Tab-separated table of C-alpha atoms in Angstrom:
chain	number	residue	atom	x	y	z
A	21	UNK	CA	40.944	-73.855	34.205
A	22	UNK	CA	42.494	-76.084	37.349
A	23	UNK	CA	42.254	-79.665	36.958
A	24	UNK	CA	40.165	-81.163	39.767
A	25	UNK	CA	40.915	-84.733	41.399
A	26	UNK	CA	38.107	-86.477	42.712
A	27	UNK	CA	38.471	-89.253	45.211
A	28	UNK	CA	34.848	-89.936	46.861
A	29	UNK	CA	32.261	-91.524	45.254
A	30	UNK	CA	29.849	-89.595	47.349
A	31	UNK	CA	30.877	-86.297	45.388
A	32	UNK	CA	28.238	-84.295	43.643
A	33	UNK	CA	29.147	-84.668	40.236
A	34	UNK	CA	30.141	-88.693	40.261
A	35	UNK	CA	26.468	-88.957	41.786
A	36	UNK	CA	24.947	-86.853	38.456
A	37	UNK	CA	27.409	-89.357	36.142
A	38	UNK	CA	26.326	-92.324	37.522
A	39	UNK	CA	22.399	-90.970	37.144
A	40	UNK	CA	23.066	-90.356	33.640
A	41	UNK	CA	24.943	-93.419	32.845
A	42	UNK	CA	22.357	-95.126	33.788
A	43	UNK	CA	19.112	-93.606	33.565
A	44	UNK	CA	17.500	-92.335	30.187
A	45	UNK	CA	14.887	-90.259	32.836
A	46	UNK	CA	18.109	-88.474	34.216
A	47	UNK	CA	19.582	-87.370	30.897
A	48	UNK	CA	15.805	-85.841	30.135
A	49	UNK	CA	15.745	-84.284	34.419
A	50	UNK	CA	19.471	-82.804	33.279
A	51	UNK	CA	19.148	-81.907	30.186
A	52	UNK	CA	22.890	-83.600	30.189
A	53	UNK	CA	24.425	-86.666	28.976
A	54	UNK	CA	27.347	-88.868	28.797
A	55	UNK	CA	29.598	-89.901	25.667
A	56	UNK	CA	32.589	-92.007	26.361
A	57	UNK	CA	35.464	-92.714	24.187
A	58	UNK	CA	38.290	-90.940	22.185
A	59	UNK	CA	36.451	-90.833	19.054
A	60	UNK	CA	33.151	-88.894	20.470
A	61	UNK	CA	35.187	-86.852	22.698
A	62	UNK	CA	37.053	-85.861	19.143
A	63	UNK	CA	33.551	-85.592	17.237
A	64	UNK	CA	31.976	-83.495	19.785
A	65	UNK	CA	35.525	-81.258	20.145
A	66	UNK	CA	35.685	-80.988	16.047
A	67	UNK	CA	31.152	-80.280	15.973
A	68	UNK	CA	31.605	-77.693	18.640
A	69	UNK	CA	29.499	-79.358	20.913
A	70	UNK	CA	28.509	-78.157	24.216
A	71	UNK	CA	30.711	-79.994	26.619
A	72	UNK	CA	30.167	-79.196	30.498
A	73	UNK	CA	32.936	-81.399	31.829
A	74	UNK	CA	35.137	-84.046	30.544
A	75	UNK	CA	36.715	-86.846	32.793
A	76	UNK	CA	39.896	-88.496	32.690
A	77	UNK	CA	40.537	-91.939	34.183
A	78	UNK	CA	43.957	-91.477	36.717
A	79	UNK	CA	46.164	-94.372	35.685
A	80	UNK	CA	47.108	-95.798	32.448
A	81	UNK	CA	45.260	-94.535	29.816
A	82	UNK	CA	45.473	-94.155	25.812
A	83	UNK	CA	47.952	-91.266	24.282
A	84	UNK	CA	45.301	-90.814	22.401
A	85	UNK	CA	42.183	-89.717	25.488
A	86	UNK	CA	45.486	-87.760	27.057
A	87	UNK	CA	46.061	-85.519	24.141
A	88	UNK	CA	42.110	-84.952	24.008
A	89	UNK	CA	41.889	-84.067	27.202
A	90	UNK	CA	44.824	-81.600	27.350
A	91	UNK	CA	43.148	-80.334	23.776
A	92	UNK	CA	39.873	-79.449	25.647
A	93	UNK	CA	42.310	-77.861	28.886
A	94	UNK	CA	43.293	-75.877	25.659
A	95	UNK	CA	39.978	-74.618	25.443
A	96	UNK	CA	39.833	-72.693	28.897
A	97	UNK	CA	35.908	-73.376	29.133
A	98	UNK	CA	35.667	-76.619	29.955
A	99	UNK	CA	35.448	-78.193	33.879
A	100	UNK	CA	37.959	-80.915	34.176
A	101	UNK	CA	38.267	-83.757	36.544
A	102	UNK	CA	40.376	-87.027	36.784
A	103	UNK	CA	39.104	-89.663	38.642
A	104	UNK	CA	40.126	-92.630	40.493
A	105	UNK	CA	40.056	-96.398	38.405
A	106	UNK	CA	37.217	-97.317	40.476
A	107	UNK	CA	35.292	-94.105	40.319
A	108	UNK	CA	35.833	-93.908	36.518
A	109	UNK	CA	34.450	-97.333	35.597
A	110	UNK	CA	31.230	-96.674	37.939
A	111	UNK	CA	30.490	-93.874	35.942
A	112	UNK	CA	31.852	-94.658	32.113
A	113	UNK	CA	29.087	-95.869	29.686
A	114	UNK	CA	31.468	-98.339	28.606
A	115	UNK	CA	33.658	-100.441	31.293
A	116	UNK	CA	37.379	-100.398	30.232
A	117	UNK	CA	37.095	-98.211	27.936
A	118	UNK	CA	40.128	-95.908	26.721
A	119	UNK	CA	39.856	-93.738	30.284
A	120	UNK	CA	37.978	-90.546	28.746
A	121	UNK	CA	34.150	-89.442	29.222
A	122	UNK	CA	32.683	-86.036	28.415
A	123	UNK	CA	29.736	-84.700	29.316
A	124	UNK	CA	27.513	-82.626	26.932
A	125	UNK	CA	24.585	-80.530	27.137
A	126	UNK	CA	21.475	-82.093	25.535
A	127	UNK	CA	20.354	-79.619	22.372
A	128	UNK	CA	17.354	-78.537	22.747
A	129	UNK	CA	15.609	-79.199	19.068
A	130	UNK	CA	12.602	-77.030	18.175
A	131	UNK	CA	10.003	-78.157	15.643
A	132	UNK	CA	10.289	-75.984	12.347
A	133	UNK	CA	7.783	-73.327	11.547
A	134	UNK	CA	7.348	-74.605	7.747
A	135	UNK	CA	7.400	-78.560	6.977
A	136	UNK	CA	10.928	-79.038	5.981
A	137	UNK	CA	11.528	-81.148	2.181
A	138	UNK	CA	14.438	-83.494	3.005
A	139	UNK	CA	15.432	-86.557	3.320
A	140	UNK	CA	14.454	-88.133	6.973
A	141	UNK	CA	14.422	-91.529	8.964
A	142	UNK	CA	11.700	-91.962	11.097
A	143	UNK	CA	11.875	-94.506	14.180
A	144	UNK	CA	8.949	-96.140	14.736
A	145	UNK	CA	9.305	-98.048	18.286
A	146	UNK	CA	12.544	-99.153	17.724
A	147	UNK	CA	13.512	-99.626	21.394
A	148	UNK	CA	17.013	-101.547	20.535
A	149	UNK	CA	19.707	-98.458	21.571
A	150	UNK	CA	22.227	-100.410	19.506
A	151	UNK	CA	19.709	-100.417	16.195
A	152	UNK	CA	18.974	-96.680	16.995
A	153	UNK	CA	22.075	-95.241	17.187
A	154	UNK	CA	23.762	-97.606	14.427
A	155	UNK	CA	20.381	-96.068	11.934
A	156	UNK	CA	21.741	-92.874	12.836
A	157	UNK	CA	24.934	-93.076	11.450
A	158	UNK	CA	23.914	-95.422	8.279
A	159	UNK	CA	21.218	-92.334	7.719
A	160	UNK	CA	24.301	-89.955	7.583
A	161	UNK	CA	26.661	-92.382	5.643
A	162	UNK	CA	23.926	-91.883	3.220
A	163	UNK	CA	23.778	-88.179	2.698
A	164	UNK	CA	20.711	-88.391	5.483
A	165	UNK	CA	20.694	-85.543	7.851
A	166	UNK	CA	17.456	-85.562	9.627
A	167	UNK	CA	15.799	-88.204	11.820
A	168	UNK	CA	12.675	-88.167	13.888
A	169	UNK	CA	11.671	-90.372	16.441
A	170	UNK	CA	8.146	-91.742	17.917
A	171	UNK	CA	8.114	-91.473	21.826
A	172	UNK	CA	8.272	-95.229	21.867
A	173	UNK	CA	11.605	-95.428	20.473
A	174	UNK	CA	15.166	-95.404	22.342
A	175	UNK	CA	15.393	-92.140	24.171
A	176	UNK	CA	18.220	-90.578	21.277
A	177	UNK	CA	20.572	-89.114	23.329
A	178	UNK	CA	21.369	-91.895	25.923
A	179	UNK	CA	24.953	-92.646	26.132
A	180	UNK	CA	24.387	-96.105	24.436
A	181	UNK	CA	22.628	-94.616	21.103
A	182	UNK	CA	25.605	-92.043	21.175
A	183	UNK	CA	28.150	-94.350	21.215
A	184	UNK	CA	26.720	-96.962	18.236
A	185	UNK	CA	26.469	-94.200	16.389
A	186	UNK	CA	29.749	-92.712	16.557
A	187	UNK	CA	29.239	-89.504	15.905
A	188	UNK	CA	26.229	-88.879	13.594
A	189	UNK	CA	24.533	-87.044	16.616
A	190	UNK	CA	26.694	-83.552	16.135
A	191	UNK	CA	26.068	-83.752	12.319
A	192	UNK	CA	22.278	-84.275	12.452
A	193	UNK	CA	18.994	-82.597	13.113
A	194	UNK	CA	16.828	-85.037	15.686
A	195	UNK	CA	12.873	-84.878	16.751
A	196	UNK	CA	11.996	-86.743	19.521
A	197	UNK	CA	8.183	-87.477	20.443
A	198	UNK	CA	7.134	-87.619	17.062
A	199	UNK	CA	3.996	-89.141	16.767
A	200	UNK	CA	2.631	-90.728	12.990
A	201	UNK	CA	0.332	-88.003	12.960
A	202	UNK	CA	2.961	-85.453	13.170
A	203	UNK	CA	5.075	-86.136	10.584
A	204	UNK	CA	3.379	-84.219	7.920
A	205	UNK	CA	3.852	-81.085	9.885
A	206	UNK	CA	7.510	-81.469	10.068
A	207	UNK	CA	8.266	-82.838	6.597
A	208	UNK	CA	6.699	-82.469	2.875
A	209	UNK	CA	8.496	-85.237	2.275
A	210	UNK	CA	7.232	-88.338	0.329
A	211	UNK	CA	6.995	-91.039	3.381
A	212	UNK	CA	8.062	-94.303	2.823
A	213	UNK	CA	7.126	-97.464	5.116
A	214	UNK	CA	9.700	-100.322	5.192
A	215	UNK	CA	7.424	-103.211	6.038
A	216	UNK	CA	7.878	-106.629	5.764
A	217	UNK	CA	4.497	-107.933	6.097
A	218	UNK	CA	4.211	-106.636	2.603
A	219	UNK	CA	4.312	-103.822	-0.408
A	220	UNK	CA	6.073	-103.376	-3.221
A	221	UNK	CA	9.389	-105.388	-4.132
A	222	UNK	CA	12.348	-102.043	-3.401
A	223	UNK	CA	14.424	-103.485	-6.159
A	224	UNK	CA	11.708	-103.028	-8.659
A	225	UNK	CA	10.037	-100.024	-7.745
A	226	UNK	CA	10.680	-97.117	-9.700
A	227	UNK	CA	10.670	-93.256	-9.595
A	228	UNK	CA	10.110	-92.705	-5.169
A	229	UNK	CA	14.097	-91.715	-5.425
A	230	UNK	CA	13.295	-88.391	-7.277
A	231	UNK	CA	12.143	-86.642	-4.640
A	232	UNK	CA	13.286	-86.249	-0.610
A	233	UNK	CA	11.734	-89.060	1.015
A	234	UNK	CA	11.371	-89.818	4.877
A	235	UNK	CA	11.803	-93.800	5.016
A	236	UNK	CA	10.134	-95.412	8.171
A	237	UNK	CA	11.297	-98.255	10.457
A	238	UNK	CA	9.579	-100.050	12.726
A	239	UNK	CA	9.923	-101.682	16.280
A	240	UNK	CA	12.376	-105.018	16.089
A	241	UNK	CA	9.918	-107.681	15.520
A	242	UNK	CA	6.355	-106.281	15.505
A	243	UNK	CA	7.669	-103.527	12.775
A	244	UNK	CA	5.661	-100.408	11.941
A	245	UNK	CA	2.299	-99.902	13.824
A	246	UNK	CA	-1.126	-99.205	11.827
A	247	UNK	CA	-0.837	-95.421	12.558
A	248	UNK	CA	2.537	-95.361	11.122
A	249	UNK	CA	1.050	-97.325	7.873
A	250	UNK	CA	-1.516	-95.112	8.251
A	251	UNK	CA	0.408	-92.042	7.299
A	252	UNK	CA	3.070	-93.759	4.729
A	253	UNK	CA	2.525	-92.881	0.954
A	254	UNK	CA	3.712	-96.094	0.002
A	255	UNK	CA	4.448	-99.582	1.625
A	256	UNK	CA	8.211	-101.719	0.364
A	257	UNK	CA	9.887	-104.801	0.961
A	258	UNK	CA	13.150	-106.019	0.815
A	259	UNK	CA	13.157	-109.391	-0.847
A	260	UNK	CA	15.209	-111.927	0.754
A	261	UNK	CA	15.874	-115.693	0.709
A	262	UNK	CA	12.790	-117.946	2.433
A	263	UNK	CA	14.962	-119.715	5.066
A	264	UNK	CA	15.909	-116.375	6.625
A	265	UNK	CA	12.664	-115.170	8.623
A	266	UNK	CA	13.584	-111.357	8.552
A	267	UNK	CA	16.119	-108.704	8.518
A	268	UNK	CA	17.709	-106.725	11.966
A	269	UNK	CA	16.020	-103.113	11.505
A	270	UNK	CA	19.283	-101.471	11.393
A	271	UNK	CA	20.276	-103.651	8.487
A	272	UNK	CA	16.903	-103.349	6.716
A	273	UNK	CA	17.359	-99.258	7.007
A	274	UNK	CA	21.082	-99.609	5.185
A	275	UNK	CA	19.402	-101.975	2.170
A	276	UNK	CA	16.567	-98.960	2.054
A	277	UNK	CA	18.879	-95.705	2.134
A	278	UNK	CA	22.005	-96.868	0.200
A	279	UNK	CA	19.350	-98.269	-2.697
A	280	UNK	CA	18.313	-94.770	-2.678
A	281	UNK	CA	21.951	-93.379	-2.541
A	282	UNK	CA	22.776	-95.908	-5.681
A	283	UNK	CA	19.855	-94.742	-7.849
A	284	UNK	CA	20.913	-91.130	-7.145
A	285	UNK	CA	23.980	-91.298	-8.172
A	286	UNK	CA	22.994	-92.777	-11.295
A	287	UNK	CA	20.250	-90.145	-12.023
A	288	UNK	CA	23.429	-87.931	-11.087
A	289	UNK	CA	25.774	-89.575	-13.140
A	290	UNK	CA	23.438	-90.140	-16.022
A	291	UNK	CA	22.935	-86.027	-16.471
């Protein structure tokens, strides 16, 4: 496939880019997004993704985005374009970045027929991109591979939760417009609310490790709303010291999913 050079900003496809750089509301009108970087244009390569174009920045850019790029010319599927320095960096996600952007078809996720018994994250709100995208990839670090997500959260597949979480996309199953209610249709799952405001001490809680669990997180600040509670089997905090007020969500979720990693591993380890 031929290599095209585009110099105009008012070309067709720098006009889509910019949309989806920007705009969660594109991505969704699309069904496309953008992931910048050499290490998501290696994920989605190694995942099989499906990648529509990818874009190289003309000029001096990393060994590194050049041997990607010839890797997906390898491929004979792919459209590929190199743009101008100026037209690149109106486009990218990320301004001066390593010079390579690919776009990738949204997957389209259907809901299961049968409620599903694994492990899940649930985002409650959480509008922080940055907090979504970094629970993503803690949830995988920690053997999680499903996630839903309430229609208040960060839309999941905007290039700014792609790029905190490095990856975890291509390796993960992900609901979006979940609402409280419908959580018990997707997963059997014992549901677990991280709340602040109150519940059991996680430390000392016993035996909720035993079976697949689907831990929810709520909005930065306010935290998990009623309905959430609502449907939650069981309500735990993380203790912490009294001069700190609370916990960043993403940080809260990594205390809650590697505590049930640890005690796993020593059911595991323990026969």
């Amino acid at each position: 496939m031929c290599i095209v050079s585009i110099q105009s900003a008012e070309n067709a496809n720098v006009k889509r880019w910019k949309k989806l750089s920007e705009n969660a509301r594109a991505i969704g009108k699309f069904g496309l997004t953008l992931a910048e970087g050499a290490h998501l244009a290696q994920t989605a390569l190694e995942k099989g993704a499906e990648v529509c174009s990818v874009m190289l920045r003309e000029g001096e850019v990393s060994a590194e985005a050049k041997a990607l790029f010839a890797a997906y010319e390898a491929l004979g599927s792919v459209s590929l374009f190199t743009l101008k320095e100026p037209l690149f960096e109106a486009v990218s996600p990320v301004k001066h970045g390593v010079g390579i952007c690919v776009e990738l078809a949204v997957p389209k996720t259907e809901l299961p027929e049968a409620a599903l018994c694994d492990d899940a994250v649930y985002l409650d709100g959480v509008q922080d991109a940055g907090n979504v995208g970094t629970i993503l990839r803690t949830a995988l670090a920690s053997g999680v591979r499903y996630a839903a997500l309430s229609p208040k959260t960060s839309r999941v597949w905007t290039p700014k939760v792609l790029r905190a979480a490095m990856g975890a996309h291509f390796s993960m199953t992900l609901f979006e417009d979940v609402a409280p209610r419908d959580l018990a249709r997707i997963f059997s799952s014992r549901r677990l609310a991280a709340d602040a405001r109150g519940g059991s001490d996680l430390f000392k809680s016993k035996g909720w490790e035993k079976s697949p669990t689907v831990w929810m997180f709520g909005a930065e600040g306010p935290g998990l709303t009623d309905e959430a509670l609502s449907v939650s089997r069981e309500r735990f905090l993380i203790p912490i010291e009294s001069d700190c007020e609370s916990l960043n969500v993403a940080a809260a979720a990594a205390v809650c999913l590697f505590e049930q990693k640890r005690r796993r591993l020593i059911c595991k380890s323990n026969g």
